[in-house]
Backbone as ProteinMPNN parsed JSONL, in Angstrom:
{"seq_chain_A": "QTIEKRLAAGHYADLETLQADLVLMCDNATTFNEEGSQIHEDAKALKKAVQKEYSKATKAGKKAAGESARKRPAADDAGDADSLRAAQQGLIDAVKSVQGDDDRLLYEPFE", "coords_chain_A": {"N_chain_A": [[-11.649, 41.181, -69.334], [-9.449, 39.539, -67.585], [-9.77, 37.014, -64.794], [-8.053, 37.782, -62.713], [-7.74, 40.555, -62.75], [-10.396, 41.255, -62.644], [-10.293, 41.127, -60.094], [-9.15, 42.48, -58.849], [-9.637, 45.077, -59.106], [-11.785, 45.208, -57.695], [-14.12, 44.061, -58.445], [-15.701, 41.733, -57.739], [-18.051, 41.241, -55.034], [-18.305, 39.238, -53.562], [-17.134, 35.813, -51.911], [-18.684, 33.859, -53.535], [-19.055, 34.801, -56.336], [-16.971, 35.311, -57.593], [-16.131, 32.544, -57.151], [-17.934, 31.357, -58.736], [-17.174, 32.495, -61.237], [-14.904, 31.585, -61.79], [-15.381, 28.725, -61.997], [-16.66, 28.693, -64.074], [-14.746, 29.623, -66.215], [-13.579, 27.018, -66.091], [-15.418, 25.038, -67.048], [-15.832, 26.527, -69.642], [-13.442, 25.776, -70.66], [-13.53, 23.395, -71.097], [-15.802, 22.82, -72.532], [-15.032, 24.128, -75.066], [-12.435, 22.804, -75.774], [-10.942, 20.028, -76.832], [-11.971, 16.695, -75.593], [-9.847, 14.979, -73.556], [-7.924, 16.574, -74.572], [-5.171, 18.386, -72.923], [-5.532, 20.87, -72.152], [-8.074, 20.624, -71.908], [-8.444, 18.386, -69.533], [-6.874, 19.59, -67.813], [-8.332, 21.787, -67.235], [-10.797, 20.173, -66.089], [-9.361, 19.406, -63.305], [-8.558, 21.673, -62.65], [-11.107, 22.96, -61.669], [-12.295, 21.202, -59.915], [-10.379, 21.488, -58.451], [-11.076, 24.53, -57.094], [-13.566, 24.069, -56.473], [-12.904, 22.468, -54.201], [-11.423, 24.387, -52.712], [-12.716, 26.569, -52.265], [-15.004, 25.35, -50.975], [-13.45, 25.183, -48.725], [-12.638, 27.69, -47.913], [-15.062, 28.652, -47.181], [-16.352, 27.3, -45.196], [-14.28, 28.041, -43.378], [-14.881, 30.446, -43.071], [-17.294, 30.814, -42.078], [-16.544, 29.691, -39.372], [-15.161, 31.427, -38.401], [-16.806, 34.25, -38.587], [-18.607, 33.202, -36.891], [-17.271, 33.386, -34.341], [-16.372, 35.735, -34.425], [-18.419, 37.109, -34.139], [-19.276, 36.84, -31.599], [-17.105, 37.719, -30.117], [-16.918, 40.682, -31.07], [-19.694, 43.162, -30.557], [-20.598, 44.613, -33.039], [-20.471, 44.3, -36.533], [-17.692, 45.14, -38.288], [-17.075, 47.055, -40.962], [-15.02, 47.718, -42.515], [-13.118, 45.534, -42.024], [-14.324, 43.094, -42.421], [-14.548, 43.704, -45.103], [-11.546, 43.588, -45.487], [-11.294, 40.738, -44.517], [-12.886, 39.482, -46.625], [-11.523, 40.203, -48.793], [-8.712, 38.567, -48.462], [-9.643, 35.889, -48.298], [-10.569, 36.053, -50.915], [-8.096, 36.526, -52.615], [-7.251, 34.348, -51.587], [-8.582, 32.188, -52.165], [-7.784, 32.533, -55.237], [-5.072, 32.166, -55.534], [-4.842, 29.509, -54.189], [-5.599, 27.823, -56.393], [-4.382, 28.774, -58.302], [-1.828, 27.258, -57.82], [-2.109, 24.909, -57.812], [-0.966, 21.691, -59.27], [0.08, 19.961, -62.194], [0.476, 16.012, -62.563], [3.066, 16.36, -63.926], [4.228, 18.088, -62.504], [3.888, 20.647, -63.779], [2.517, 24.084, -63.344], [-0.815, 24.24, -63.142], [-2.957, 26.161, -63.758], [-1.506, 28.157, -65.435], [-2.078, 28.492, -68.442], [-4.399, 29.703, -68.323], [-3.853, 31.92, -67.881]], "CA_chain_A": [[-10.837, 41.401, -68.764], [-8.884, 38.37, -67.058], [-10.452, 37.419, -63.469], [-7.275, 38.216, -61.96], [-7.993, 42.065, -63.045], [-11.281, 42.002, -61.982], [-10.433, 41.072, -58.909], [-7.966, 43.766, -58.383], [-11.08, 46.339, -59.663], [-12.876, 45.389, -56.837], [-15.364, 43.517, -59.124], [-16.144, 40.584, -56.727], [-18.821, 41.755, -53.985], [-18.464, 38.11, -52.358], [-16.398, 35.039, -52.463], [-19.279, 33.787, -54.553], [-19.14, 35.518, -57.384], [-15.495, 35.031, -57.927], [-15.922, 30.694, -57.305], [-18.605, 31.069, -59.845], [-16.087, 32.834, -62.606], [-13.7, 30.343, -62.189], [-15.638, 27.534, -62.229], [-17.264, 28.991, -65.595], [-13.576, 29.555, -66.927], [-12.846, 25.926, -66.348], [-16.116, 24.944, -67.748], [-15.535, 26.872, -71.021], [-12.254, 25.155, -71.287], [-13.858, 21.728, -71.184], [-16.789, 22.627, -73.414], [-14.28, 24.321, -76.447], [-11.939, 22.324, -76.303], [-11.069, 18.388, -77.259], [-12.341, 15.504, -74.68], [-8.749, 14.267, -73.612], [-6.579, 17.019, -74.641], [-4.244, 18.816, -72.078], [-6.138, 22.11, -71.687], [-9.724, 19.573, -71.283], [-7.98, 17.668, -68.513], [-6.558, 20.408, -66.75], [-9.386, 22.768, -66.679], [-11.327, 19.595, -65.018], [-8.631, 19.422, -62.531], [-8.685, 23.308, -61.872], [-12.522, 22.997, -61.384], [-12.136, 20.205, -58.572], [-9.314, 22.492, -56.704], [-11.499, 25.564, -57.132], [-14.637, 23.428, -55.489], [-12.698, 22.136, -52.633], [-10.319, 25.311, -52.067], [-14.237, 27.005, -52.151], [-15.868, 24.778, -49.419], [-12.547, 25.459, -47.494], [-12.923, 28.632, -47.724], [-16.277, 29.147, -46.554], [-16.036, 26.86, -43.975], [-13.108, 28.906, -42.5], [-15.247, 32.136, -43.302], [-18.598, 30.669, -41.411], [-16.439, 29.518, -38.225], [-14.413, 32.982, -38.078], [-17.664, 34.966, -38.358], [-19.197, 32.827, -35.57], [-16.081, 33.648, -33.41], [-15.837, 37.328, -34.563], [-19.674, 37.832, -33.439], [-19.068, 36.457, -30.049], [-16.205, 38.732, -29.689], [-17.935, 42.291, -30.814], [-21.553, 43.06, -30.742], [-21.357, 45.362, -34.081], [-19.535, 44.057, -37.266], [-16.381, 45.907, -38.6], [-17.23, 47.022, -42.513], [-13.26, 47.475, -43.284], [-12.51, 44.107, -41.057], [-14.883, 42.141, -43.116], [-13.729, 43.782, -46.765], [-10.398, 42.555, -45.632], [-11.487, 39.335, -45.024], [-13.695, 39.091, -47.958], [-10.399, 40.163, -50.438], [-8.016, 37.985, -48.282], [-10.581, 35.006, -48.857], [-10.568, 35.818, -52.487], [-6.989, 36.097, -52.774], [-6.463, 32.94, -50.805], [-8.8, 31.187, -53.216], [-7.1, 32.354, -56.243], [-3.68, 31.837, -54.824], [-4.806, 28.003, -54.111], [-6.019, 27.335, -57.602], [-3.175, 29.142, -59.274], [-0.778, 26.77, -57.08], [-2.357, 23.263, -58.554], [0.064, 21.173, -60.176], [-0.202, 18.278, -62.609], [1.707, 15.024, -62.236], [4.104, 16.429, -64.421], [4.496, 19.401, -62.052], [3.262, 21.861, -64.409], [1.145, 24.813, -62.911], [-2.036, 24.02, -64.497], [-3.379, 27.606, -64.134], [-0.518, 29.187, -66.417], [-2.56, 28.303, -69.782], [-5.542, 30.136, -68.034], [-3.733, 33.317, -67.345]], "C_chain_A": [[-10.355, 39.817, -67.899], [-9.524, 38.59, -65.42], [-9.384, 38.011, -62.584], [-7.347, 40.003, -61.535], [-9.06, 42.515, -62.365], [-11.715, 41.95, -60.551], [-9.548, 42.404, -57.94], [-8.684, 45.045, -58.785], [-11.767, 46.073, -58.469], [-14.32, 44.838, -57.509], [-16.402, 42.513, -58.507], [-16.935, 41.19, -55.314], [-18.571, 40.771, -52.816], [-17.677, 37.106, -52.906], [-17.408, 34.244, -53.648], [-19.507, 33.928, -55.882], [-17.336, 35.098, -58.075], [-15.476, 33.145, -58.265], [-16.809, 30.931, -58.473], [-18.098, 31.502, -61.836], [-15.288, 32.167, -62.585], [-14.032, 29.021, -62.272], [-16.545, 27.535, -64.204], [-16.012, 29.15, -66.494], [-13.436, 28.144, -67.375], [-14.121, 25.066, -67.33], [-16.122, 25.243, -69.164], [-14.433, 25.959, -71.577], [-12.751, 23.833, -71.857], [-14.918, 21.806, -72.5], [-15.835, 23.011, -74.802], [-13.095, 23.969, -76.578], [-11.965, 20.702, -75.903], [-11.01, 17.204, -76.006], [-10.547, 15.201, -74.74], [-7.875, 15.457, -73.688], [-6.009, 17.862, -73.583], [-5.009, 19.942, -71.425], [-7.794, 21.161, -71.013], [-9.263, 19.012, -70.187], [-7.484, 18.594, -67.387], [-7.465, 21.44, -65.988], [-10.488, 21.487, -65.388], [-10.832, 19.298, -63.553], [-8.547, 20.599, -61.582], [-9.607, 23.569, -61.366], [-12.771, 22.464, -60.127], [-11.366, 21.03, -57.56], [-10.589, 23.297, -56.306], [-12.619, 25.188, -55.919], [-14.337, 23.161, -54.267], [-11.913, 23.467, -52.234], [-12.241, 26.539, -51.598], [-14.771, 26.915, -51.083], [-14.989, 25.081, -48.632], [-12.589, 27.029, -46.74], [-14.0, 29.348, -46.613], [-16.744, 28.386, -45.243], [-15.349, 27.538, -42.888], [-14.116, 30.145, -42.207], [-16.413, 31.831, -42.03], [-17.955, 30.198, -39.514], [-15.852, 30.711, -37.695], [-15.767, 33.968, -37.55], [-18.652, 34.607, -36.82], [-18.308, 33.403, -34.357], [-15.966, 35.018, -33.053], [-17.472, 37.863, -33.73], [-19.24, 37.472, -31.918], [-18.34, 37.528, -29.247], [-16.567, 40.159, -29.517], [-18.953, 42.36, -31.115], [-21.566, 44.001, -32.217], [-19.98, 44.612, -34.653], [-18.753, 45.319, -37.723], [-16.586, 45.944, -40.148], [-16.015, 47.073, -43.277], [-12.718, 46.002, -42.889], [-13.159, 43.434, -42.158], [-14.605, 42.155, -44.737], [-12.753, 43.409, -46.535], [-10.423, 41.471, -45.545], [-12.203, 38.851, -46.134], [-12.269, 38.829, -49.276], [-9.19, 39.021, -49.696], [-8.831, 36.379, -48.651], [-10.498, 34.642, -50.419], [-9.421, 35.525, -53.106], [-6.511, 34.772, -52.547], [-7.063, 31.71, -51.82], [-8.313, 31.122, -54.567], [-5.853, 31.94, -56.236], [-3.685, 30.128, -54.803], [-5.108, 27.235, -55.449], [-4.576, 27.706, -58.651], [-1.072, 28.134, -58.765], [-0.72, 25.0, -57.284], [-1.042, 22.923, -59.445], [-0.536, 20.051, -60.542], [0.472, 17.231, -62.188], [2.633, 15.061, -62.66], [4.484, 17.857, -63.58], [4.29, 20.652, -62.915], [2.24, 22.473, -63.533], [-0.285, 24.31, -63.684], [-2.985, 25.263, -64.684], [-2.705, 28.485, -65.198], [-1.723, 29.429, -67.811], [-3.939, 29.431, -69.347], [-5.892, 31.899, -67.726], [-4.245, 34.283, -68.209]], "O_chain_A": [[-11.287, 39.037, -67.704], [-9.74, 39.668, -64.866], [-9.776, 38.754, -61.685], [-7.107, 40.544, -60.455], [-9.116, 43.55, -61.701], [-12.715, 42.351, -59.956], [-9.498, 42.896, -56.813], [-8.038, 46.09, -58.704], [-12.532, 46.999, -58.2], [-15.428, 45.185, -57.099], [-17.615, 42.489, -58.718], [-16.148, 41.637, -54.48], [-18.567, 41.047, -51.617], [-17.384, 37.164, -54.1], [-16.846, 34.02, -54.72], [-20.182, 33.109, -56.505], [-17.023, 34.571, -59.143], [-14.992, 32.59, -59.251], [-16.202, 30.583, -59.486], [-18.425, 31.107, -62.955], [-14.718, 32.055, -63.671], [-13.194, 28.169, -62.569], [-16.809, 26.689, -65.057], [-16.208, 28.784, -67.653], [-13.237, 27.842, -68.551], [-13.719, 24.471, -68.33], [-16.392, 24.331, -69.945], [-14.463, 25.468, -72.706], [-12.386, 23.335, -72.922], [-14.862, 20.953, -73.386], [-15.887, 22.151, -75.682], [-12.422, 24.594, -77.397], [-12.668, 20.178, -75.039], [-9.906, 16.905, -75.551], [-9.98, 15.199, -75.832], [-6.975, 15.459, -72.848], [-7.074, 18.252, -73.104], [-5.119, 19.951, -70.199], [-8.314, 21.2, -69.898], [-10.182, 19.281, -69.414], [-7.684, 18.352, -66.197], [-7.47, 21.825, -64.819], [-10.817, 21.788, -64.241], [-11.636, 18.995, -62.672], [-8.49, 20.645, -60.353], [-9.494, 24.41, -60.474], [-13.384, 23.108, -59.275], [-11.559, 21.222, -56.359], [-11.215, 22.912, -55.318], [-12.663, 25.715, -54.807], [-15.065, 23.413, -53.308], [-11.816, 23.488, -51.007], [-12.485, 27.054, -50.507], [-15.056, 27.816, -50.293], [-15.457, 25.363, -47.529], [-12.576, 27.382, -45.561], [-13.869, 30.153, -45.691], [-17.448, 28.916, -44.384], [-15.741, 27.602, -41.723], [-14.072, 30.734, -41.128], [-16.405, 32.593, -41.063], [-18.712, 30.332, -38.552], [-16.06, 30.994, -36.516], [-15.833, 34.387, -36.394], [-19.173, 35.374, -36.01], [-18.92, 33.887, -33.404], [-15.64, 35.502, -31.969], [-17.572, 38.791, -32.929], [-18.801, 38.419, -31.266], [-18.675, 38.072, -28.195], [-16.597, 40.794, -28.463], [-19.359, 41.63, -32.019], [-22.721, 44.151, -32.614], [-18.946, 44.338, -34.043], [-19.211, 46.441, -37.509], [-16.294, 44.899, -40.729], [-15.887, 46.619, -44.414], [-11.864, 45.46, -43.59], [-12.339, 43.139, -43.027], [-14.473, 41.179, -45.476], [-12.488, 42.55, -47.376], [-9.712, 40.827, -46.316], [-12.014, 37.694, -46.508], [-12.043, 37.965, -50.124], [-8.603, 38.47, -50.627], [-8.226, 35.778, -49.539], [-10.407, 33.557, -50.994], [-9.34, 34.626, -53.943], [-5.602, 34.193, -53.143], [-6.467, 30.699, -52.193], [-8.301, 30.051, -55.173], [-5.567, 31.193, -57.172], [-2.752, 29.487, -55.287], [-4.839, 26.036, -55.516], [-4.001, 27.001, -59.48], [0.094, 28.284, -59.128], [0.162, 24.17, -57.063], [-0.333, 23.686, -60.101], [-1.288, 19.312, -59.908], [1.232, 17.505, -61.26], [3.463, 14.221, -62.314], [5.096, 18.705, -64.229], [4.678, 21.718, -62.438], [1.315, 21.841, -63.025], [-0.414, 24.107, -64.891], [-3.709, 25.351, -65.676], [-3.295, 29.414, -65.751], [-2.134, 30.563, -68.056], [-4.44, 29.977, -70.329], [-6.847, 32.65, -67.533], [-4.211, 35.473, -67.895]]}, "name": "protein", "num_of_chains": 1, "seq": "QTIEKRLAAGHYADLETLQADLVLMCDNATTFNEEGSQIHEDAKALKKAVQKEYSKATKAGKKAAGESARKRPAADDAGDADSLRAAQQGLIDAVKSVQGDDDRLLYEPFE"}
């Protein structure tokens, strides 16, 4: 199953697991493709983007959680699930939008 299908099926219980799968995909591409090849180089760039976007998402999530805790006394499970899905989709969308120097979308060969 592709990462996007697993995401749509609700496989990822947290953002960390999705990020780990994206990193694994990139690591596999660099391991099993010749160094210097287009796929190898694209995978390195995508991995960097995954790590950057994951860091941004977790920082934003921590800030929102702090603000949310101050505004309401009890956690809203449905709201938390919606926030998780939004963060996961945001990570996927950000990674899918990464372009190479030649304006190619780097994620396309990995779909």
